[in-house]
Amino acid sequence: MKILLPIQIIICTLAISGLAGCFSESQEANPQKRIASSSPLDLFMAGALAKDVATVDCTLSDGTVTSCYEITVSGTPTNYQVGPFCPRTTSATEDEVGIWLDGENLYDVTGQFILDLPTIYNDDDWMLHDSEGRVRVTETKEAFEAAARPDVAEEYKNYCVEGRMEWLDGGKPITTTVQIPVSPVAKRVAIPAQAPLGVTFNGVRIDAAAPVDAILGAYTIAAFDDCGGHVNPFEGYHMHAATGCGALGGATKGEAPPFAIAMDGFLIHSTIEGGDLDACNGHTTDEYGYHYHARSAELNGVVTCYMGAIVPSSRSGPPGGGRPGGRPPHDAGPPSGGDNSAAPARHDHS
């Protein structure tokens, strides 16, 4: 059962003129400052943080010297159980399995989905099951590590790849530490998103778009659970899509509740239809100030850019792959995740 906490609204101070390139005329016509009514730290669920949050000096991507929260999330969701992921047989139903998303469509990874793969991807080389209807799944740590990497071992092509938390180093979740501005610094020009995109209030790292083209290129399905997350050996459990599992309480009409904080300090709310969103899937409302909305899960990637300055990473990963057309390429296997980001994100086994 999901634990839903009462929503606590954060209204960040914005310089609306700095966002003029992204907002509509109606939004630009109301250049009012918004004062924080609470700290985003209050929104984290019990158990979501692996250690106390520190406030540290930081320099943002635009050169601004300011203060940042140094947040370490636990690496495991506090309000739901991780999984399930892959089906075991071609008769498996929706309640036994997770999901797959490829940039265009969202699928339940049922037994029928496994049978339909040659049709879905227009390639008869897909064959994730044997003659008796058993689906090939990474059932050991060794198989998982051989399949969840860029150069997929040949024997694990045509497999459904799933990881388990107990297979991580020491059998423990991998924590992630990020630095996020205490007060968002709005920018006129959008900044391309890089992993991690942010952290959720239930303790999970949000990664960039999954490299779907490479995953499919190795004839693998790296299944997600129904909450849009999965496990790899390097980042542990992390999410590539938002399906509402960690949202906090209710919201006003036409809005959706928040579930995460982005790397620029603005909140990420659940998906909505319409809403006059900008290029980064954000907008300003009287109730919540400026905030993002998660993109639809099938699109692969919670957000694609920021409208605020971030603490720069030492490197950014390649963009996630979309659904390939026709036969997948065979010169690339599934990378470990959206990106193994260096500073400011740190991964620790705790």
XYZ file of C-alpha atoms in Angstrom, residues 105-254:
150
model
C 4.649 3.395 -26.173
C 4.202 1.996 -22.688
C 3.740 -1.759 -22.382
C 2.964 -4.190 -19.584
C 5.725 -6.791 -19.809
C 3.282 -9.684 -19.903
C 3.835 -13.040 -21.511
C 1.877 -11.804 -24.511
C 4.236 -8.827 -24.829
C 7.158 -11.271 -24.986
C 5.399 -13.215 -27.732
C 4.610 -10.018 -29.634
C 8.162 -8.592 -29.657
C 8.940 -9.682 -33.255
C 5.836 -7.809 -34.408
C 6.297 -4.765 -32.171
C 9.860 -4.190 -33.383
C 9.467 -5.677 -36.863
C 12.299 -8.162 -36.361
C 11.967 -11.949 -36.304
C 15.243 -12.337 -34.404
C 13.431 -11.492 -31.175
C 12.974 -14.686 -29.129
C 13.004 -14.214 -25.353
C 11.305 -17.542 -24.611
C 11.926 -21.227 -25.202
C 9.690 -23.801 -26.854
C 7.920 -24.501 -23.558
C 6.991 -20.870 -22.944
C 9.651 -20.109 -20.341
C 11.017 -16.571 -20.574
C 14.781 -16.099 -20.401
C 15.432 -13.861 -17.381
C 18.660 -12.927 -15.585
C 18.102 -15.105 -12.504
C 21.547 -14.744 -10.902
C 23.807 -11.860 -9.934
C 26.381 -13.036 -12.473
C 23.835 -13.100 -15.288
C 22.520 -9.688 -14.279
C 25.991 -8.124 -14.301
C 26.799 -9.715 -17.663
C 23.627 -8.326 -19.231
C 23.327 -4.895 -17.566
C 26.374 -3.391 -19.272
C 27.265 -1.767 -22.614
C 28.839 -4.904 -24.071
C 26.171 -7.475 -23.318
C 27.597 -10.969 -23.135
C 26.514 -12.908 -26.210
C 24.764 -15.575 -24.145
C 22.479 -12.940 -22.595
C 21.110 -11.499 -25.802
C 17.405 -12.242 -26.167
C 16.931 -11.945 -22.403
C 14.682 -9.989 -20.106
C 17.143 -8.225 -17.821
C 16.226 -7.578 -14.200
C 18.280 -6.777 -11.142
C 17.559 -7.374 -7.493
C 18.457 -5.187 -4.556
C 20.182 -8.116 -2.839
C 22.610 -8.379 -5.761
C 24.051 -4.920 -5.124
C 27.406 -4.585 -3.367
C 26.932 -5.798 0.184
C 23.279 -6.470 -0.550
C 22.484 -2.853 0.315
C 20.919 0.048 -1.615
C 23.249 2.488 -3.358
C 22.786 5.999 -2.035
C 23.140 9.105 -4.186
C 24.349 12.504 -2.959
C 23.412 15.665 -4.848
C 23.876 19.392 -4.339
C 20.772 21.468 -5.065
C 20.484 25.276 -4.706
C 18.625 26.376 -1.581
C 17.094 29.202 -3.642
C 16.583 28.416 -7.355
C 18.311 30.813 -9.755
C 16.031 31.165 -12.781
C 17.626 31.396 -16.246
C 16.346 32.850 -19.505
C 17.726 29.977 -21.588
C 16.998 26.340 -20.811
C 19.854 24.098 -19.662
C 19.910 20.529 -21.065
C 19.223 17.998 -18.334
C 21.879 15.502 -17.325
C 21.796 12.632 -14.882
C 20.842 12.712 -12.152
C 17.822 14.860 -12.974
C 16.886 15.137 -9.313
C 15.783 13.050 -6.354
C 12.347 11.938 -5.230
C 10.757 12.579 -1.873
C 10.572 8.830 -1.302
C 14.344 8.408 -1.637
C 15.100 7.542 -5.268
C 17.532 8.947 -7.842
C 15.927 10.173 -11.091
C 18.059 9.243 -14.057
C 18.116 10.567 -17.600
C 16.285 8.825 -20.415
C 17.023 5.114 -20.598
C 19.227 4.170 -23.599
C 16.409 2.291 -25.268
C 18.039 1.994 -28.682
C 21.077 0.234 -27.207
C 18.958 -2.017 -24.997
C 16.857 -3.124 -27.942
C 19.974 -3.388 -30.075
C 21.109 -6.285 -27.896
C 17.671 -7.923 -28.084
C 17.092 -7.294 -24.411
C 14.252 -5.790 -22.416
C 15.453 -3.977 -19.276
C 12.060 -4.055 -17.593
C 10.926 -1.379 -15.129
C 8.592 -1.894 -12.219
C 5.199 -0.211 -12.316
C 6.742 2.872 -10.692
C 9.166 3.449 -13.587
C 12.299 2.230 -11.820
C 14.754 -0.616 -12.187
C 18.093 -1.765 -10.793
C 21.574 -1.719 -12.282
C 24.886 -2.637 -10.617
C 26.217 0.926 -10.596
C 23.339 3.145 -9.470
C 21.166 0.574 -7.770
C 17.464 1.321 -7.955
C 16.724 4.444 -9.980
C 13.852 5.737 -12.076
C 13.471 6.753 -15.715
C 9.738 7.476 -15.740
C 7.188 8.855 -13.297
C 3.925 6.973 -12.864
C 2.634 8.626 -9.679
C 4.038 6.249 -7.071
C 5.755 8.895 -4.945
C 3.383 11.848 -5.315
C 2.467 13.724 -2.135
C -1.230 14.077 -1.391
C -3.679 16.001 -3.538
C -3.522 19.139 -5.657
C -5.716 21.975 -6.850
C -7.891 21.550 -9.940
C -5.827 21.217 -13.096
